[in-house]
mmCIF file of C-alpha atoms and ligand atoms in Angstrom:
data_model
loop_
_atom_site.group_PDB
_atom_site.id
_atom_site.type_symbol
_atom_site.label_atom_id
_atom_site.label_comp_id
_atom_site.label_asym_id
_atom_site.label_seq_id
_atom_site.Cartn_x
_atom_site.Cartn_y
_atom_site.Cartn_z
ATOM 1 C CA UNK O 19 -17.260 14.267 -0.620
ATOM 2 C CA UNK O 20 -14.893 13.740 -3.579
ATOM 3 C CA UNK O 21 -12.172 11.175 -3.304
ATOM 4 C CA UNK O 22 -9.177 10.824 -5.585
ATOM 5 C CA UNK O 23 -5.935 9.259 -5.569
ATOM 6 C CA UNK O 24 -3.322 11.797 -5.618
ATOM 7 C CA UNK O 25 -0.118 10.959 -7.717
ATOM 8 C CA UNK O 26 3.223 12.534 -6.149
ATOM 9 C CA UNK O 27 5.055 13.632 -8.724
ATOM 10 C CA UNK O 28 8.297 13.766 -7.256
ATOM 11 C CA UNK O 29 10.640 14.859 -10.228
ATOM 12 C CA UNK O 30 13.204 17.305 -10.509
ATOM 13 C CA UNK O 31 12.780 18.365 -14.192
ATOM 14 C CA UNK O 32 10.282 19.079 -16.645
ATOM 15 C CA UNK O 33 11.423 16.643 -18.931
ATOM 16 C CA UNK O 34 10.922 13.775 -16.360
ATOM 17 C CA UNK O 35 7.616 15.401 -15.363
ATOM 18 C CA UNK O 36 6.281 15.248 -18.525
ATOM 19 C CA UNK O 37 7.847 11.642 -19.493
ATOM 20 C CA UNK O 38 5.886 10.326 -16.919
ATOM 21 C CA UNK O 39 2.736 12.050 -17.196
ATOM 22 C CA UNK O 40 2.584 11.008 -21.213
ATOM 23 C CA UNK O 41 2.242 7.552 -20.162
ATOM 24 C CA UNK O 42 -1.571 8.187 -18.673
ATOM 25 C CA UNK O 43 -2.775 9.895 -22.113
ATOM 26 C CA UNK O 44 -4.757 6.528 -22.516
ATOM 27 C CA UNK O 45 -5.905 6.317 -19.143
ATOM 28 C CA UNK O 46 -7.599 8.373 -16.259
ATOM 29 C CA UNK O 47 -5.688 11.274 -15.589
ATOM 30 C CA UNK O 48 -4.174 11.262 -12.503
ATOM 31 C CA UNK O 49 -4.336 14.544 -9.722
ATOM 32 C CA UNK O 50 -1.424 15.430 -9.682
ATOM 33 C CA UNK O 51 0.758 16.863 -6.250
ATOM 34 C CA UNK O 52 3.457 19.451 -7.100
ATOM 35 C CA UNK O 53 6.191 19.222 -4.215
ATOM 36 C CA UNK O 54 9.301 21.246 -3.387
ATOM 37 C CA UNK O 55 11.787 19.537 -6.141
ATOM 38 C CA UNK O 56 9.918 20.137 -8.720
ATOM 39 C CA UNK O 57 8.472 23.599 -8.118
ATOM 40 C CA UNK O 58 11.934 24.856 -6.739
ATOM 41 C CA UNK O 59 13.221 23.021 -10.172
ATOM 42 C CA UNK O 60 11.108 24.308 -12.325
ATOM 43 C CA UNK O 61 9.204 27.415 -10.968
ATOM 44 C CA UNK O 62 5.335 28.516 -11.779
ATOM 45 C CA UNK O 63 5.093 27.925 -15.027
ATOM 46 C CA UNK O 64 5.070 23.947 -14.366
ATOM 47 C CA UNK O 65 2.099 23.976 -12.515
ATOM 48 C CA UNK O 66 0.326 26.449 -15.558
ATOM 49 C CA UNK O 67 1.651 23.409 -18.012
ATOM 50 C CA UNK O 68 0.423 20.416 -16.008
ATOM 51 C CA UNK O 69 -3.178 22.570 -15.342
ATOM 52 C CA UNK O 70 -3.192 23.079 -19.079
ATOM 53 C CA UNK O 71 -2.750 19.208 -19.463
ATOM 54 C CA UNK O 72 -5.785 18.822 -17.655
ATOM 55 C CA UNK O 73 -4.876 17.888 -14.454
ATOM 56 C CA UNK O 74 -5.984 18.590 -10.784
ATOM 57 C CA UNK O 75 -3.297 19.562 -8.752
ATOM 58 C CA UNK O 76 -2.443 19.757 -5.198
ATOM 59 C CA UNK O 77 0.453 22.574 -5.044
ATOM 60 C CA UNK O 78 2.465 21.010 -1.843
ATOM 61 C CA UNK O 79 4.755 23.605 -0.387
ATOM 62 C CA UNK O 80 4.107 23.042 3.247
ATOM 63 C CA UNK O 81 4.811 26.687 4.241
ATOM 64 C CA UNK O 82 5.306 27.595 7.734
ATOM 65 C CA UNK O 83 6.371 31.106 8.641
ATOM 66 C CA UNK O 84 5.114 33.983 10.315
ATOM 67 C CA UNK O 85 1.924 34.977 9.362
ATOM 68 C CA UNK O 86 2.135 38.197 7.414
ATOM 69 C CA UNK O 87 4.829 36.056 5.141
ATOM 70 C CA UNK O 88 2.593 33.140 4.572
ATOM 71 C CA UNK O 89 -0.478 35.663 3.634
ATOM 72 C CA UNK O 90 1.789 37.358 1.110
ATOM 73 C CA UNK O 91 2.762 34.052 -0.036
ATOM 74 C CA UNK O 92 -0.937 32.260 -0.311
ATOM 75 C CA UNK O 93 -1.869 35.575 -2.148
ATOM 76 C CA UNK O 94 0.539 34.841 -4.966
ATOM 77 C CA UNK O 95 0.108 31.187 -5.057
ATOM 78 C CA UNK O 96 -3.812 31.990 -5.590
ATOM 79 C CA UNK O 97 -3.378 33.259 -8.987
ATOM 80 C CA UNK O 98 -1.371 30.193 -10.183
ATOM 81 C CA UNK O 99 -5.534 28.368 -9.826
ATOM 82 C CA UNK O 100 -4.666 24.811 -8.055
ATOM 83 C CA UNK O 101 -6.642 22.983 -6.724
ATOM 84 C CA UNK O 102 -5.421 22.030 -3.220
ATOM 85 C CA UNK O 103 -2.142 24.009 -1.275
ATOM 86 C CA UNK O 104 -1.131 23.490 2.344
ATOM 87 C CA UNK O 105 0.782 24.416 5.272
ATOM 88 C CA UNK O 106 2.152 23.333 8.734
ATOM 89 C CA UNK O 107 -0.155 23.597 11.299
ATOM 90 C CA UNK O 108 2.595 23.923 13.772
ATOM 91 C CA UNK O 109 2.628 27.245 12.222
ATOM 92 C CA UNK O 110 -0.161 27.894 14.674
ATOM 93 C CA UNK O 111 -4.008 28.929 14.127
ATOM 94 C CA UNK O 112 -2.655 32.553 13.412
ATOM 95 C CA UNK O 113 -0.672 31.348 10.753
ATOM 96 C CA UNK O 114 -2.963 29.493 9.160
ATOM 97 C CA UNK O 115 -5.724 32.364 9.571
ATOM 98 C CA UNK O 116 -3.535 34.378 7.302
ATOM 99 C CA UNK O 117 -2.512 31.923 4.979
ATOM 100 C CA UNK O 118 -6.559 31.416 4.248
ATOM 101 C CA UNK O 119 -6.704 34.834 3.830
ATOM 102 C CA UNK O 120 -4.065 35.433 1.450
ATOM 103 C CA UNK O 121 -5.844 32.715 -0.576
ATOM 104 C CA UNK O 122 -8.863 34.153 -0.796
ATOM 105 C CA UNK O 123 -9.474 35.305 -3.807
ATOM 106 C CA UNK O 124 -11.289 38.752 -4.391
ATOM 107 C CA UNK O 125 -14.325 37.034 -5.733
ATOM 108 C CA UNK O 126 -14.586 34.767 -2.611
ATOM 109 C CA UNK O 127 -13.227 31.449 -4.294
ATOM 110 C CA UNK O 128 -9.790 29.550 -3.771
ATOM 111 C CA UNK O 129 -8.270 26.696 -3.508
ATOM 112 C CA UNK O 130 -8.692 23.791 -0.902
ATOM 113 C CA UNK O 131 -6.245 24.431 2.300
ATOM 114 C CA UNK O 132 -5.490 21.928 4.253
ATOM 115 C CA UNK O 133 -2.090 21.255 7.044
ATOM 116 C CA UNK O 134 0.413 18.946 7.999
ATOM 117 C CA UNK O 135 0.120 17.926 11.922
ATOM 118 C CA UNK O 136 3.240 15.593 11.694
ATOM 119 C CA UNK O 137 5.156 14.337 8.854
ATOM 120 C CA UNK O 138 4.471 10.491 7.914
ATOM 121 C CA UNK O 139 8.636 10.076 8.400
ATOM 122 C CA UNK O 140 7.669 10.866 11.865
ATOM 123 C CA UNK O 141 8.070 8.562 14.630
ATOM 124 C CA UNK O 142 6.638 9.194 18.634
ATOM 125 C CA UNK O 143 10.547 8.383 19.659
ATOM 126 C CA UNK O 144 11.935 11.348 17.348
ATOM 127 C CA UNK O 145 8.741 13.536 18.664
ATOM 128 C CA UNK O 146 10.096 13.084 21.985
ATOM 129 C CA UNK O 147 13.561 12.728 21.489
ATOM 130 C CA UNK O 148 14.181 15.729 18.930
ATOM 131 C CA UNK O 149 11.086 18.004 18.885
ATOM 132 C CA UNK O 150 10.483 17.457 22.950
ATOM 133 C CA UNK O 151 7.056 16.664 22.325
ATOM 134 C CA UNK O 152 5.805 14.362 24.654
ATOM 135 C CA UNK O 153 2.463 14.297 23.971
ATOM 136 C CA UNK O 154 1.946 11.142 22.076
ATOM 137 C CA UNK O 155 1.524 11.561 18.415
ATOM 138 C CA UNK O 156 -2.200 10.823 18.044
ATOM 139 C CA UNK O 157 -3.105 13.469 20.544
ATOM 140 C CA UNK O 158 -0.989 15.882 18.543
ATOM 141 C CA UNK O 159 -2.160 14.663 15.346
ATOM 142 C CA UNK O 160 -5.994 14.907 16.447
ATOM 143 C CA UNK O 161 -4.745 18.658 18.319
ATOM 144 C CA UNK O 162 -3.419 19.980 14.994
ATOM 145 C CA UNK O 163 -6.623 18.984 13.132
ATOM 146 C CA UNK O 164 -8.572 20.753 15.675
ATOM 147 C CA UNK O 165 -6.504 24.042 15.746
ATOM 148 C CA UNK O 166 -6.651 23.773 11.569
ATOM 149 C CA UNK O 167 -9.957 23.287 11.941
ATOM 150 C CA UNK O 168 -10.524 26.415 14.242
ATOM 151 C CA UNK O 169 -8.821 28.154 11.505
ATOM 152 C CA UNK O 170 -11.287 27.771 8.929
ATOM 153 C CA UNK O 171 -9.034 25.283 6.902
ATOM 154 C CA UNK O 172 -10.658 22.375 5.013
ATOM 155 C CA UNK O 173 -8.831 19.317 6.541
ATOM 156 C CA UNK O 174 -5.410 18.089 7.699
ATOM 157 C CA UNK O 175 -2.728 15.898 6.076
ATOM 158 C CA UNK O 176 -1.702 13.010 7.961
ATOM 159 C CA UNK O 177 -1.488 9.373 7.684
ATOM 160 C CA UNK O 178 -4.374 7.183 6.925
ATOM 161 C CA UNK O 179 -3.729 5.631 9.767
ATOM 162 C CA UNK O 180 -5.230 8.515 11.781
ATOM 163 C CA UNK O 181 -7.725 9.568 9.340
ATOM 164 C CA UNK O 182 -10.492 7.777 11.524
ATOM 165 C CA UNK O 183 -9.596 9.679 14.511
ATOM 166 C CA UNK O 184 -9.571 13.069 12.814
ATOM 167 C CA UNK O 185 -12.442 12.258 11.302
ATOM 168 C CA UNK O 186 -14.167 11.220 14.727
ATOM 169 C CA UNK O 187 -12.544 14.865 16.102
ATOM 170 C CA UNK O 188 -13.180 17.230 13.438
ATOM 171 C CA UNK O 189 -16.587 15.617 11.624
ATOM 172 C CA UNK O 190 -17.132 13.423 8.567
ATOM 173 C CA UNK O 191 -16.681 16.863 6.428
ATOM 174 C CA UNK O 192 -13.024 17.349 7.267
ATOM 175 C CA UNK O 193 -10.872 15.940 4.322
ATOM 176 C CA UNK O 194 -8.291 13.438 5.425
ATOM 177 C CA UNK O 195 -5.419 14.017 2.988
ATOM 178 C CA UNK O 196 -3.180 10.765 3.475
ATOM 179 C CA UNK O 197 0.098 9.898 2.310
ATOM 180 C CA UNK O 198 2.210 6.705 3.558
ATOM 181 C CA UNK O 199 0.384 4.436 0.884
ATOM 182 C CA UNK O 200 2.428 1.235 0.203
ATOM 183 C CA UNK O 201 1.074 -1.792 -1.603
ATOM 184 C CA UNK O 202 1.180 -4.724 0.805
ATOM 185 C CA UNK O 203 4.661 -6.006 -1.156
ATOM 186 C CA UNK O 204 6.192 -2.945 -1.734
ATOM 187 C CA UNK O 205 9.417 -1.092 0.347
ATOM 188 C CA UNK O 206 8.198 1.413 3.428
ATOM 189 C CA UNK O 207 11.487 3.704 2.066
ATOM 190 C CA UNK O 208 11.447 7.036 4.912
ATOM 191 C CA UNK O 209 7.995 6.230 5.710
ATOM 192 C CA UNK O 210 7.090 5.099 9.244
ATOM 193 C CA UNK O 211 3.250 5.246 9.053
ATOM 194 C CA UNK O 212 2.300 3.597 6.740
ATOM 195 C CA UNK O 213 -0.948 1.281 5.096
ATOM 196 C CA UNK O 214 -2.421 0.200 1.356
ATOM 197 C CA UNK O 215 -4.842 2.150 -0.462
ATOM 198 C CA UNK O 216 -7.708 -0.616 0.463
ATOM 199 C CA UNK O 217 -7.023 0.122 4.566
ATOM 200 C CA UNK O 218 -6.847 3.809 3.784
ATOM 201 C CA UNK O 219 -10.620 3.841 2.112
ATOM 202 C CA UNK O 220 -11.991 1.666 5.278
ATOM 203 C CA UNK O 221 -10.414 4.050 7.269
ATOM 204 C CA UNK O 222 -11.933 7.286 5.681
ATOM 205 C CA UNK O 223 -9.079 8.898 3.996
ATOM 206 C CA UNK O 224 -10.324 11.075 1.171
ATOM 207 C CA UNK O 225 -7.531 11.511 -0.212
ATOM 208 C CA UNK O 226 -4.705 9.378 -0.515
ATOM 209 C CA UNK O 227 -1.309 10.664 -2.099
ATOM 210 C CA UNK O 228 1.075 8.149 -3.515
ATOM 211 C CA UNK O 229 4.773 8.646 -4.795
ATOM 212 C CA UNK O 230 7.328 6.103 -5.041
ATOM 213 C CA UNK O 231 4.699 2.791 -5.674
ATOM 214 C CA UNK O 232 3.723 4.758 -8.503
ATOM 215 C CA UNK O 233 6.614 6.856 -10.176
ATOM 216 C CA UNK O 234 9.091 4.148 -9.636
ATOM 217 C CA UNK O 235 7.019 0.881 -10.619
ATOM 218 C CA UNK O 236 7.796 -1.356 -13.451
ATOM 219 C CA UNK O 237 4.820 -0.353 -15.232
ATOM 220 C CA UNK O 238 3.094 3.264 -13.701
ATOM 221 C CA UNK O 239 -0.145 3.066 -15.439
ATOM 222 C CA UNK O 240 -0.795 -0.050 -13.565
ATOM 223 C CA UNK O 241 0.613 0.903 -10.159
ATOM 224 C CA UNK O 242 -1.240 3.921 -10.469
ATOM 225 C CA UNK O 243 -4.752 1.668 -11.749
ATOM 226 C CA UNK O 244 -4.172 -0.691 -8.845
ATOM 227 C CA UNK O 245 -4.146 2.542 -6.547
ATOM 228 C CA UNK O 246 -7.227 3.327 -8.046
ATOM 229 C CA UNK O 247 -9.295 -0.123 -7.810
ATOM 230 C CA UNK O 248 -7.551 -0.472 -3.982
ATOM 231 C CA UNK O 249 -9.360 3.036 -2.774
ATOM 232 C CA UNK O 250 -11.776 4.151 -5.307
ATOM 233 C CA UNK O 251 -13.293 0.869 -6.252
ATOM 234 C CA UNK O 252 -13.250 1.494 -9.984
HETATM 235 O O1 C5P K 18 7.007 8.308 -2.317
HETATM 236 P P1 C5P K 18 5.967 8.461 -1.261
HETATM 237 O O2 C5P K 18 4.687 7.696 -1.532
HETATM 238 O O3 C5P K 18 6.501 8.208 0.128
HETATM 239 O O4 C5P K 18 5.575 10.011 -1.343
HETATM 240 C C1 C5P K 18 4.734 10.647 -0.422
HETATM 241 C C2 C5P K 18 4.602 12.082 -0.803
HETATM 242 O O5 C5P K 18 3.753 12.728 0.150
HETATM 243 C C3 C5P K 18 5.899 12.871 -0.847
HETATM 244 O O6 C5P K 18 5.791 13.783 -1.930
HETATM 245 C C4 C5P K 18 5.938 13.629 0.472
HETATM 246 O O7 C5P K 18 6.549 14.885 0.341
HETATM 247 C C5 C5P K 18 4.447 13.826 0.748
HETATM 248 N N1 C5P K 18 4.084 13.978 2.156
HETATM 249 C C6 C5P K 18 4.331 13.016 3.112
HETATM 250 N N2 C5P K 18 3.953 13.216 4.416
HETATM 251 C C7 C5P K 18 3.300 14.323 4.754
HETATM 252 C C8 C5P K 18 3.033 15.311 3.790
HETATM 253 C C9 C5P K 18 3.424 15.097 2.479
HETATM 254 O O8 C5P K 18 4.900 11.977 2.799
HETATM 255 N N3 C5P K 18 2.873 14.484 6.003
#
C-alpha cells in the first residue's frame, strides 16, 4: 500500500501557501493536506492551483452533517479531483454511506475517503467529562474504524498511536491516516497523542500528516526531509 508523508499546510492565505510550497521546487514534492483555514480563506480554486503544481492532496474538511447534506456536499467536492477527503465518523455509518456516494463519480472513480474517530487534541478525561463518553478511547477509536469500515470507506484518521489496533480490527488494507507527529525535541502544542514519524512506521501508519514541525521549522525542506527518512526510509 502507498505511504507518504502528508504536509499540513495550515495557512490562511495564498500568498503564504505558495511561499512555502516554493521552497520544495528542488526537492520531493510534498502531499499536500488542505484544511479549514485555508479552504475557507481561499475557496476552490486553491486546491485547482496546488493540483496544477503537481501535488497530491488530501482535501481535509471533516464534514459531519446529516446525510443528504454531506452527499450533496461530497458530490461537489468530487469535481475539484483530490486525492484523499474525509469526514467524522461520529456522523454515523449512514452518514458516511452518503458521503461515499456523493463522491462517486459517474464513471465509478473518486477520491480516497477516510474518517476521524476522535480528534488527536482529544483526551479520555474530556471524552468523559464533556462528550459523556465513557467508553475508553481505544474502544471508540477501534468502534469508529469498524462502523467506517462497514461503510465502505477506505480507512480512519487517528493517531499513530492506535494505528496498530485499527489495523489488527479492520485488516492490514485499511489506511491508517495519522496525525500527532512530533520529532522527539520538538513542542506537543494542542496535541495529546502524540509520537515521531520513526514510531508511527513501526506502528503501521500509512500515512502520517505533519503541520507545525514542518511549516514552522527553521529550515522546512529539512523538517519536512527528516519526516521523510524517519517514516519512509528514503
Ligand atoms: O501542526 P500539527 O502537526 O499538529 O497539525 C496536524 C494537522 O492534522 C492539523 O491540520 C489538524 O487539523 C489535523 N488533524 C489532527 N487530528 C485529527 C485530524 C486532523 O490533528 N484527528
Amino acid at each position: 500500500m502507498a505511504k507518504d508523508v502528508i504536509v499540513a499546510c495550515d495557512f490562511s492565505s495564498r500568498e503564504a501557501t505558495m511561499t512555502f510550497l516554493d521552497k520544495f521546487a528542488a526537492t520531493r514534492k510534498p502531499f499536500v493536506k488542505i484544511g479549514m483555514e485555508l479552504f475557507y480563506s481561499e475557496g476552490p480554486q486553491i486546491v485547482r492551483d496546488i493540483k496544477e503544481r503537481g501535488h497530491k492532496i488530501f482535501l481535509d474538511l471533516k464534514l459531519h452533517d446529516i446525510p443528504n447534506t454531506v452527499k450533496k456536499a461530497m458530490k461537489v467536492l468530487s469535481s475539484l479531483d483530490v486525492d484523499m477527503c474525509n469526514v467524522h465518523a461520529a456522523g454515523t455509518i449512514d452518514m458516511m454511506k452518503a458521503a461515499l456516494e456523493g463522491l462517486t463519480r459517474p464513471d465509478g472513480t473518486r477520491p480516497l475517503l477516510i474518517a476521524v474517530t476522535q480528534l488527536t487534541s482529544t483526551s479520555q478525561d474530556r471524552m468523559r467529562d464533556e462528550l459523556l463518553i465513557n467508553a475508553s478511547i481505544q474502544d471508540t477509536i477501534v468502534k469508529y474504524a469498524l462502523n467506517s469500515k462497514e461503510a465502505g470507506l477506505d480507512g480512519v484518521v487517528c493517531s499513530p498511536l492506535e494505528a496498530g489496533m485499527v489495523k489488527q480490527a479492520c485488516g492490514q488494507s485499511f489506511m491508517a491516516v495519522t496525525p500527532g507527529i512530533r520529532f522527539a525535541d520538538s513542542a506537543a502544542d494542542d496535541q495529546v497523542r502524540i509520537t515521531t514519524p520513526e514510531k508511527a512506521r513501526e506502528i503501521g501508519s500509512d500515512y502520517i500528516v505533519v503541520g507545525r514541525p514542518v511549516t514552522a521549522a527553521q529550515d522546512p525542506v529539512e523538517a519536512y526531509l527528516k519526516c521523510c527518512k524517519g517514516f519512509l526510509n528514503i
